[in-house]
Short mmCIF file of C-alpha atoms in Angstrom, two decimals:
data_model
loop_
_atom_site.label_atom_id
_atom_site.label_comp_id
_atom_site.label_asym_id
_atom_site.label_seq_id
_atom_site.Cartn_x
_atom_site.Cartn_y
_atom_site.Cartn_z
CA MET A 29 30.60 11.87 0.83
CA ASP A 30 27.69 14.31 0.94
CA VAL A 31 26.84 14.54 4.64
CA GLU A 32 23.84 16.78 4.05
CA ARG A 33 22.34 14.30 1.60
CA ILE A 34 22.94 11.39 3.97
CA LEU A 35 21.44 13.19 6.97
CA GLY A 36 18.35 14.37 5.15
CA GLU A 37 15.97 16.95 6.59
CA ASN A 38 13.79 15.01 9.01
CA GLY A 39 14.71 16.84 12.19
CA ILE A 40 12.77 16.59 15.44
CA SER A 41 12.01 19.10 18.16
CA LEU A 42 13.27 19.11 21.73
CA ALA A 43 9.74 18.34 22.90
CA GLN A 44 9.61 15.26 20.68
CA MET A 45 12.96 14.09 22.00
CA LEU A 46 11.94 14.53 25.63
CA ALA A 47 8.66 12.71 25.01
CA ALA A 48 10.57 9.84 23.39
CA ARG A 49 12.81 9.57 26.44
CA GLU A 50 9.77 9.38 28.69
CA ARG A 51 8.24 6.63 26.58
CA ARG A 52 11.54 4.75 26.60
CA ALA A 53 11.76 4.97 30.39
CA ALA A 54 8.21 3.62 30.69
CA ARG A 55 9.03 0.71 28.39
CA GLN A 56 12.13 -0.02 30.43
CA ARG A 57 10.02 -0.30 33.58
CA ASP A 58 7.53 -2.58 31.83
CA MET A 59 10.29 -4.83 30.49
CA LEU A 60 11.93 -5.15 33.90
CA ARG A 61 8.68 -6.44 35.36
CA GLY A 62 8.92 -9.42 33.02
CA GLY A 63 11.77 -11.06 34.94
CA GLY A 64 15.35 -11.39 33.83
CA LYS A 65 18.47 -10.24 35.62
CA SER A 66 19.37 -7.21 33.47
CA LEU A 67 17.99 -5.01 30.73
CA ILE A 68 19.99 -3.59 27.83
CA SER A 69 18.52 -0.38 26.40
CA TYR A 70 20.29 0.24 23.10
CA THR A 71 20.12 3.50 21.11
CA LEU A 72 22.61 5.59 19.13
CA ASN A 73 24.49 8.64 20.31
CA MET A 74 23.35 10.77 17.37
CA PRO A 75 23.97 14.48 18.03
CA GLY A 76 21.73 17.17 16.60
CA GLU A 77 18.08 17.28 15.69
CA ILE A 78 18.16 14.57 12.97
CA LYS A 79 17.99 11.19 14.67
CA GLN A 80 16.70 8.84 11.99
CA PHE A 81 17.97 8.32 8.42
CA PRO A 82 18.83 5.21 6.36
CA LEU A 83 22.51 5.04 7.23
CA ALA A 84 21.80 5.44 10.95
CA GLN A 85 19.18 2.70 10.85
CA SER A 86 21.51 0.33 8.99
CA PHE A 87 24.31 1.11 11.44
CA PHE A 88 21.94 0.50 14.36
CA ARG A 89 20.81 -2.86 12.97
CA HIS A 90 24.40 -3.96 12.44
CA GLY A 91 25.21 -3.01 16.03
CA LEU A 92 22.19 -4.94 17.29
CA ALA A 93 23.28 -8.04 15.41
CA ARG A 94 26.78 -7.68 16.88
CA LEU A 95 25.31 -7.30 20.37
CA GLU A 96 23.19 -10.42 20.07
CA ARG A 97 26.11 -12.46 18.74
CA HIS A 98 28.38 -11.21 21.52
CA LEU A 99 25.85 -12.09 24.21
CA ALA A 100 25.41 -15.57 22.73
CA ARG A 101 29.17 -16.13 22.62
CA ARG A 102 29.38 -15.31 26.33
CA GLY A 103 26.47 -17.54 27.24
CA VAL A 104 23.97 -14.74 27.99
CA SER A 105 20.43 -15.52 26.86
CA VAL A 106 17.93 -12.91 25.71
CA VAL A 107 14.62 -13.48 27.49
CA LYS A 108 12.70 -10.84 25.56
CA LYS A 109 13.47 -8.32 22.83
CA GLU A 110 11.66 -5.25 21.51
CA CYS A 111 12.74 -2.92 18.68
CA ARG A 112 11.33 0.41 17.49
CA PHE A 113 12.34 2.57 14.55
CA GLU A 114 10.88 6.05 14.95
CA SER A 115 11.73 9.57 13.85
CA THR A 116 13.31 10.13 17.26
CA GLY A 117 15.75 7.31 16.60
CA SER A 118 16.06 3.53 16.70
CA GLU A 119 15.64 1.74 20.03
CA ALA A 120 16.08 -1.85 21.15
CA MET A 121 15.52 -3.41 24.57
CA LEU A 122 16.90 -6.81 25.43
CA LEU A 123 15.95 -8.48 28.69
CA THR A 124 18.70 -10.97 29.57
CA ASP A 125 19.57 -13.60 32.15
CA GLY A 126 23.04 -12.11 32.66
CA ALA A 127 24.25 -10.37 35.80
CA PRO A 128 24.09 -6.56 35.32
CA ALA A 129 27.82 -5.95 35.90
CA ASP A 130 28.82 -8.75 33.54
CA VAL A 131 26.45 -7.55 30.82
CA LYS A 132 27.70 -3.98 31.19
CA SER A 133 31.26 -5.19 30.64
CA LEU A 134 30.10 -6.95 27.47
CA THR A 135 28.35 -3.87 26.09
CA VAL A 136 31.32 -1.61 26.83
CA ALA A 137 33.55 -4.05 24.95
CA LEU A 138 31.32 -3.45 21.92
CA GLU A 139 31.24 0.31 22.41
CA VAL A 140 35.04 0.55 22.28
CA SER A 141 35.60 -2.10 19.58
CA SER A 142 35.96 0.33 16.63
CA PRO A 143 35.98 4.08 15.95
CA ALA A 144 32.32 4.02 14.88
CA SER A 145 31.12 1.80 17.72
CA ARG A 146 31.52 4.68 20.16
CA LEU A 147 28.18 5.79 18.71
CA TYR A 148 26.51 2.77 20.34
CA ASP A 149 24.67 3.77 23.52
CA MET A 150 24.03 0.53 25.39
CA ASP A 151 22.67 1.27 28.86
CA VAL A 152 22.38 -1.66 31.25
CA LEU A 153 19.78 -1.60 34.02
CA ALA A 154 19.50 -3.81 37.09
CA PRO A 155 16.08 -5.31 38.03
CA ASP A 156 15.36 -2.34 40.30
CA GLY A 157 15.95 0.09 37.41
CA THR A 158 19.40 1.22 38.56
CA LYS A 159 21.66 2.07 35.63
CA ILE A 160 25.08 0.42 35.78
CA SER A 161 27.77 2.98 35.05
CA ARG A 162 31.14 2.48 33.46
CA GLU A 163 32.82 4.27 36.31
CA ALA A 164 31.36 1.92 38.92
CA LEU A 165 33.05 -0.99 37.18
CA GLY A 166 36.33 0.84 36.62
CA LEU A 167 35.77 0.93 32.84
CA PRO A 168 37.03 3.75 30.56
CA PRO A 169 34.69 6.72 29.98
CA ARG A 170 32.92 7.32 26.66
CA ARG A 171 35.02 9.37 24.22
CA CYS A 172 34.06 12.39 22.13
CA VAL A 173 33.63 11.58 18.42
CA ILE A 174 35.65 14.66 17.43
CA CYS A 175 38.50 15.25 19.85
CA GLY A 176 38.68 11.87 21.59
CA ARG A 177 38.57 13.36 25.07
CA ALA A 178 36.13 12.07 27.66
CA ALA A 179 32.66 12.97 26.40
CA MET A 180 31.68 14.20 29.86
CA ASP A 181 34.33 16.92 29.50
CA CYS A 182 33.03 18.12 26.11
CA ALA A 183 29.26 17.70 26.14
CA PRO A 184 28.31 19.81 29.19
CA ARG A 185 30.39 22.74 27.96
CA ARG A 186 29.20 22.35 24.35
CA ILE A 187 32.75 22.63 23.07
CA HIS A 188 31.68 21.26 19.68
CA PRO A 189 28.62 22.56 17.78
CA ALA A 190 25.81 20.01 17.39
CA ARG A 191 26.06 20.10 13.58
CA GLU A 192 29.78 19.41 13.70
CA LEU A 193 29.16 16.46 16.02
CA ALA A 194 26.41 15.16 13.73
CA CYS A 195 28.71 15.34 10.70
CA ALA A 196 31.45 13.53 12.61
CA ALA A 197 28.99 10.79 13.57
CA VAL A 198 27.85 10.38 9.97
CA LYS A 199 31.47 10.18 8.81
CA LEU A 200 32.15 7.38 11.30
CA MET A 201 29.10 5.44 10.11
CA TYR A 202 30.00 6.05 6.48
CA ASP A 203 33.61 4.93 6.89
CA GLU A 204 32.52 1.79 8.69
CA ALA A 205 29.94 0.91 6.04
CA VAL A 206 32.42 1.45 3.19
CA GLY A 207 35.13 -0.46 5.02
CA ARG A 208 32.86 -3.37 5.81
CA PHE A 209 31.74 -3.69 2.19
CA ALA A 210 35.28 -3.25 0.88
CA ASP A 211 36.33 -6.11 3.16
CA THR A 212 33.60 -8.29 1.66
CA VAL A 213 34.81 -7.54 -1.87
CA ALA A 214 38.48 -8.02 -0.98
CA ASN A 215 37.76 -11.34 0.72
CA ALA A 216 36.00 -12.56 -2.43
CA ALA A 217 38.92 -11.42 -4.59
CA GLN A 218 41.55 -13.06 -2.43
CA ARG A 219 39.47 -16.23 -2.25
CA ALA A 220 39.29 -16.27 -6.06
CA LEU A 221 43.07 -16.02 -6.37
CA LEU A 222 43.65 -18.78 -3.82
CA TYR A 223 41.10 -21.07 -5.44
CA GLU A 224 42.59 -20.46 -8.89
CA VAL A 225 46.08 -21.53 -7.90
CA CYS A 226 44.74 -24.57 -6.04
CA VAL A 227 42.73 -25.86 -9.01
CA SER A 228 44.59 -28.92 -10.34
CA PRO A 229 45.67 -30.00 -12.85
CA LYS A 230 46.13 -26.85 -14.91
CA PRO A 231 48.20 -27.27 -18.10
CA GLY A 232 51.48 -25.39 -17.88
CA LEU A 233 50.44 -23.52 -14.73
CA VAL A 234 51.33 -23.63 -11.06
CA ASP A 235 48.92 -25.84 -9.15
CA ARG A 236 48.87 -28.31 -6.25
CA PHE A 237 50.59 -30.98 -8.34
CA ASN A 238 53.53 -29.11 -9.85
CA SER A 239 54.87 -25.73 -10.99
CA GLY A 240 53.97 -26.25 -14.64
CA SER A 241 56.26 -24.39 -17.02
CA HIS A 242 57.55 -22.07 -14.28
CA ARG A 243 60.92 -22.60 -12.65
CA ASP A 244 60.68 -19.48 -10.51
CA MET A 245 57.20 -20.08 -9.07
CA ASP A 246 55.37 -22.53 -6.84
CA LEU A 247 52.06 -22.62 -5.03
CA PHE A 248 53.47 -20.84 -1.98
CA LYS A 249 54.68 -17.90 -4.09
CA PHE A 250 51.13 -17.47 -5.33
CA VAL A 251 49.76 -17.62 -1.79
CA ASP A 252 52.30 -14.98 -0.73
CA SER A 253 51.24 -12.79 -3.65
CA ALA A 254 47.50 -13.22 -2.99
CA SER A 255 48.02 -12.30 0.65
CA ALA A 256 49.99 -9.18 -0.27
CA LEU A 257 47.24 -8.03 -2.66
CA ALA A 258 44.31 -8.22 -0.23
CA PRO A 259 44.74 -4.60 0.98
CA TYR A 260 44.84 -3.45 -2.66
CA PHE A 261 41.56 -5.14 -3.52
CA ARG A 262 39.99 -3.52 -0.45
CA ARG A 263 41.30 -0.15 -1.57
CA CYS A 264 39.88 -0.62 -5.07
CA ALA A 265 36.41 -1.39 -3.71
CA ALA A 266 36.55 1.57 -1.33
CA LEU A 267 37.70 3.92 -4.12
CA GLY A 268 34.81 2.69 -6.23
CA ALA A 269 32.29 3.38 -3.47
CA GLU A 270 33.68 6.83 -2.79
CA ALA A 271 33.63 7.70 -6.51
CA ALA A 272 30.00 6.65 -7.00
CA GLU A 273 28.97 10.15 -8.06
CA GLN A 274 31.81 10.46 -10.56
CA GLU A 275 32.17 9.25 -14.13
CA PRO A 276 33.70 5.75 -14.20
CA GLU A 277 36.62 6.86 -16.40
CA ARG A 278 37.85 9.04 -13.56
CA LEU A 279 37.68 6.06 -11.23
CA PHE A 280 40.07 4.12 -13.45
CA GLN A 281 42.55 6.98 -13.29
CA ALA A 282 42.37 6.80 -9.48
CA LEU A 283 43.33 3.11 -9.63
CA ARG A 284 46.61 3.63 -11.47
CA LEU A 285 48.80 4.57 -8.51
CA PRO A 286 47.32 1.92 -6.17
CA GLY A 287 47.90 -0.59 -8.97
CA MET A 288 51.58 0.33 -9.21
CA GLU A 289 51.91 0.12 -5.43
CA ALA A 290 50.20 -3.27 -5.45
CA GLU A 291 52.65 -4.53 -8.06
CA ALA A 292 55.54 -3.42 -5.85
CA ALA A 293 53.95 -5.20 -2.86
CA MET A 294 53.53 -8.37 -4.93
CA LEU A 295 57.18 -8.34 -6.06
CA GLU A 296 58.36 -7.75 -2.52
CA ALA A 297 56.26 -10.63 -1.21
CA THR A 298 57.43 -13.05 -3.89
CA GLY A 299 61.07 -12.06 -4.09
CA GLY A 300 60.66 -10.42 -7.48
CA VAL A 301 58.40 -13.02 -9.10
CA ASN A 302 55.49 -11.75 -11.21
CA ALA A 303 52.68 -13.96 -9.93
CA HIS A 304 49.65 -11.71 -10.42
CA LYS A 305 50.46 -8.66 -12.55
CA GLY A 306 47.52 -9.28 -14.87
CA VAL A 307 45.21 -9.90 -11.94
CA ILE A 308 46.21 -6.61 -10.33
CA PHE A 309 44.73 -4.91 -13.36
CA SER A 310 41.66 -7.04 -14.11
CA VAL A 311 40.54 -8.01 -10.60
CA GLY A 312 41.30 -4.51 -9.35
CA VAL A 313 39.00 -3.07 -12.01
CA VAL A 314 36.18 -5.46 -11.09
CA CYS A 315 36.56 -4.73 -7.38
CA ALA A 316 36.38 -0.99 -8.09
CA ALA A 317 33.36 -1.50 -10.36
CA ARG A 318 31.62 -3.44 -7.60
CA GLY A 319 32.23 -0.61 -5.13
CA TRP A 320 31.02 1.94 -7.69
CA LEU A 321 27.74 0.12 -8.27
CA TRP A 322 27.29 -0.41 -4.52
CA GLY A 323 27.75 3.29 -3.87
CA ARG A 324 25.16 4.12 -6.55
CA GLY A 325 22.65 1.57 -5.30
CA GLU A 326 22.59 -0.18 -8.67
CA PRO A 327 22.23 -3.93 -9.28
CA ALA A 328 25.53 -5.76 -9.56
CA ALA A 329 24.90 -8.96 -11.47
CA ALA A 330 27.89 -10.12 -13.50
CA GLU A 331 26.65 -8.38 -16.65
CA ARG A 332 26.27 -5.06 -14.81
CA LEU A 333 29.73 -5.40 -13.32
CA ALA A 334 31.21 -6.04 -16.75
CA GLY A 335 29.33 -3.03 -18.12
CA ALA A 336 30.70 -0.80 -15.37
CA ALA A 337 34.21 -2.07 -16.07
CA ARG A 338 33.74 -1.35 -19.78
CA LYS A 339 32.77 2.25 -18.98
CA MET A 340 35.78 2.61 -16.69
CA LEU A 341 38.14 1.45 -19.44
CA ALA A 342 36.77 3.41 -22.38
CA GLY A 343 39.66 4.18 -24.71
CA LEU A 344 42.10 1.84 -22.98
CA LYS A 345 43.02 0.01 -26.18
CA ASP A 346 44.37 3.28 -27.55
CA GLU A 347 46.99 3.48 -24.80
CA PHE A 348 49.50 1.05 -26.32
CA PRO A 349 52.65 3.14 -26.89
CA PRO A 350 53.84 2.91 -30.52
CA GLN A 351 57.30 1.95 -29.33
CA GLY A 352 56.29 0.12 -26.13
CA GLN A 353 58.65 -2.71 -25.21
CA SER A 354 56.46 -4.89 -22.99
CA ALA A 355 55.58 -8.36 -24.27
CA GLY A 356 51.93 -7.39 -24.67
CA GLU A 357 52.79 -4.23 -26.61
CA LYS A 358 55.10 -6.09 -28.98
CA ILE A 359 52.46 -8.75 -29.64
CA PHE A 360 49.88 -6.03 -30.29
CA ARG A 361 52.11 -4.35 -32.88
CA GLU A 362 52.88 -7.64 -34.60
CA SER A 363 49.44 -9.27 -34.59
CA GLY A 364 46.82 -6.82 -33.30
CA VAL A 365 46.10 -9.09 -30.32
CA THR A 366 45.14 -6.82 -27.41
CA GLY A 367 45.27 -9.42 -24.65
CA ILE A 368 43.82 -8.60 -21.24
CA ARG A 369 43.56 -4.89 -22.05
CA GLY A 370 41.28 -5.55 -24.98
CA GLU A 371 39.35 -8.20 -23.03
CA ALA A 372 38.78 -5.81 -20.14
CA ALA A 373 37.89 -2.86 -22.36
CA ALA A 374 35.25 -5.02 -24.03
CA GLY A 375 33.73 -5.94 -20.67
CA PHE A 376 35.40 -9.35 -20.26
CA PRO A 377 33.34 -11.20 -22.92
CA ALA A 378 35.35 -14.42 -22.55
CA VAL A 379 34.38 -14.56 -18.88
CA LEU A 380 30.77 -13.45 -19.34
CA GLU A 381 30.00 -15.56 -22.41
CA CYS A 382 32.21 -18.56 -21.75
CA GLY A 383 33.96 -18.86 -18.38
CA LEU A 384 31.13 -18.08 -15.98
CA PRO A 385 28.33 -19.95 -17.83
CA VAL A 386 30.50 -23.05 -18.27
CA PHE A 387 31.71 -23.06 -14.68
CA GLU A 388 28.25 -22.63 -13.19
CA ARG A 389 26.73 -25.21 -15.56
CA LEU A 390 29.34 -27.76 -14.51
CA LEU A 391 28.68 -27.03 -10.84
CA ALA A 392 24.95 -27.48 -11.48
CA GLU A 393 25.80 -30.88 -13.00
CA ASN A 394 27.41 -31.77 -9.65
CA LEU A 395 30.97 -31.70 -10.92
CA PRO A 396 33.38 -31.00 -8.02
CA LEU A 397 34.45 -27.36 -7.91
CA ASN A 398 38.07 -28.26 -8.67
CA ASP A 399 37.13 -30.25 -11.76
CA ALA A 400 34.60 -27.65 -12.93
CA ALA A 401 37.27 -24.95 -12.71
CA ALA A 402 39.90 -27.11 -14.44
CA VAL A 403 37.56 -27.75 -17.38
CA THR A 404 36.51 -24.08 -17.45
CA LEU A 405 40.17 -23.11 -17.88
CA LEU A 406 40.30 -25.13 -21.11
CA HIS A 407 37.23 -23.31 -22.41
CA LEU A 408 38.87 -19.98 -21.58
CA ILE A 409 42.07 -20.89 -23.42
CA GLY A 410 39.93 -21.53 -26.46
CA ALA A 411 37.84 -18.37 -26.04
CA ALA A 412 40.43 -15.60 -25.58
CA ASP A 413 43.81 -14.64 -27.00
CA ASP A 414 46.42 -15.43 -24.35
CA THR A 415 49.45 -13.20 -24.85
CA ASN A 416 51.45 -15.25 -22.37
CA MET A 417 50.99 -18.35 -24.54
CA ILE A 418 51.81 -16.36 -27.69
CA ARG A 419 54.94 -14.89 -26.10
CA ARG A 420 56.22 -18.35 -25.16
CA SER A 421 55.58 -19.77 -28.64
CA SER A 422 53.96 -17.89 -31.52
CA LEU A 423 50.49 -16.85 -32.65
CA PRO A 424 50.24 -19.76 -35.16
CA ARG A 425 51.27 -22.28 -32.47
CA PHE A 426 48.73 -20.82 -30.07
CA ARG A 427 46.00 -21.21 -32.68
CA GLU A 428 47.02 -24.86 -33.08
CA VAL A 429 46.71 -25.36 -29.33
CA GLN A 430 43.29 -23.74 -29.37
CA ARG A 431 42.17 -26.15 -32.11
CA GLN A 432 43.55 -29.07 -30.11
CA ILE A 433 41.58 -27.99 -27.05
CA GLU A 434 38.48 -27.47 -29.19
CA ARG A 435 38.73 -31.10 -30.31
CA LEU A 436 39.14 -32.22 -26.69
CA LEU A 437 36.03 -30.29 -25.68
CA ASP A 438 34.05 -31.45 -28.68
CA GLY A 439 33.20 -34.83 -27.17
CA THR A 440 29.92 -35.67 -25.51
CA THR A 441 31.51 -35.96 -22.06
CA VAL A 442 33.48 -33.55 -19.89
CA PRO A 443 37.25 -34.03 -20.31
CA SER A 444 38.68 -36.14 -17.53
CA MET A 445 41.39 -34.98 -15.17
CA THR A 446 43.59 -37.59 -16.84
CA ASP A 447 43.10 -35.84 -20.19
CA ILE A 448 43.99 -32.49 -18.61
CA ALA A 449 47.06 -33.97 -16.88
CA ARG A 450 48.22 -35.26 -20.25
CA LEU A 451 47.82 -31.76 -21.69
CA ASP A 452 49.78 -30.41 -18.73
CA ARG A 453 52.75 -32.64 -19.61
CA GLN A 454 52.60 -31.43 -23.21
CA PHE A 455 52.54 -27.77 -22.16
CA VAL A 456 55.48 -28.25 -19.80
CA ALA A 457 57.47 -29.99 -22.55
CA GLU A 458 56.83 -27.02 -24.86
CA ASN A 459 57.30 -24.42 -22.08
CA LEU A 460 53.75 -23.13 -22.63
CA SER A 461 51.85 -21.34 -19.89
CA PRO A 462 48.32 -19.91 -20.32
CA GLY A 463 48.80 -17.24 -17.65
CA GLY A 464 46.28 -14.87 -19.22
CA SER A 465 43.64 -17.60 -19.20
CA ALA A 466 44.44 -18.31 -15.54
CA ASP A 467 43.68 -14.65 -14.80
CA LEU A 468 40.33 -15.05 -16.57
CA LEU A 469 39.64 -18.14 -14.46
CA ALA A 470 40.31 -16.07 -11.32
CA LEU A 471 37.84 -13.48 -12.64
CA THR A 472 35.30 -16.23 -13.33
CA LEU A 473 35.62 -17.43 -9.75
CA LEU A 474 35.37 -13.88 -8.43
CA LEU A 475 32.16 -13.13 -10.34
CA HIS A 476 30.75 -16.44 -9.11
CA PHE A 477 31.56 -15.54 -5.50
CA MET A 478 30.16 -12.03 -5.94
CA ARG A 479 26.74 -13.48 -6.70
CA ASP A 480 26.41 -13.98 -2.94
CA PHE A 481 26.20 -10.22 -2.39
CA GLU A 482 25.16 -8.88 -5.79
CA ASN A 483 22.07 -7.16 -4.34
CA GLU A 484 23.86 -5.26 -1.58
CA LYS A 485 23.90 -1.48 -1.87
CA ALA A 486 25.15 1.44 0.18
CA PRO A 487 23.04 1.75 3.35
CA TRP A 488 22.61 5.51 3.06
CA LEU A 489 20.54 5.03 -0.10
CA SER A 490 17.58 3.25 1.45
CA GLU A 491 16.52 1.57 4.65
CA SER A 492 17.89 -1.94 5.06
#
């Protein structure tokens, strides 16, 4: 994080700040004449001479939205609202029908709700202009952003230099913005995993109907695993955002240890069952790529996400150890099939060219989401080499299955759930499980969900 770049250079003078306070006081008096029982005057506690910059304005707007939602939840109506965004800082005034003491309690609850929210400065005035203090209501004092002591103990004595305070404030805003976006990405990833396991029927796989070809897994194991992985997906997105100025290859290196820790968390949650090892790799990469693009302010449509992932994984196919003993490494030596590593290094072409277009076309044709995803899985089995299927049978048998599915999909109508259930029984009888294709289905769902926020970018890059 480059604090100097985020702050910019648009400082203001003391005279400008004093004049702004006078104008704000005059507006407060004018607003109070318009009726209402209390007035909220909301600004930011931004130390130093730089009061307005994109991150601060975004943070202010988010706080304002939180304030309005909180008032509405508590039944307080806003009679009138005014907002200004000037070089001296952002200001909002909300005239409400709430009792001053009650409204002050609500604003303090917001001001202490997170580390960054202590930067909210939400004064509450009674109709006669009297400011309601925290102390009068027995509420805790405002805390210093650096040492955590009561601000009234630090500020008058200028214990902390203004620049140090400003940097601390920016760091709080930055951490909150990154955390909020990382939560959005992680929620989409976890949702994708939960949707994938719930899609039914899925030939040979765990779903709502049965455990497919797996004696050691059921739907609840997958839910346990998806829940355990949520913090990992959040971490991947945050690492991506924080590495926005770095080359993407370095970002992938930063994911290796979190990936190993996520695998340990998965195994602990499932009692040693490998429910999502492939997903830890592929979905983790996409989450990191999304954070990386967000931090750079670049568009994040599915194609751009895949391109970022491809840059992150440059040279990955060369990492197969000559004597590696994993199932994927053995299959690579015997057949040249690279599995999920090769798919990811190529930018997930099966998902971009097959999975996502098919899934979204079926949704557009009003197919239920479950059925659209179930049919999409068949397309993915036919589009990508599934090392899990090959390991459980052989490469020639897998090719036969692909041809069988191609014939099923060659008709003029979408395969029915009855057709897919019949294929499920066949897979179970042969102990086949397209686990790699299931991972690609989870990625398809994730990219579909990410369309909802594909245009979001880091708030310090431009005004929101």
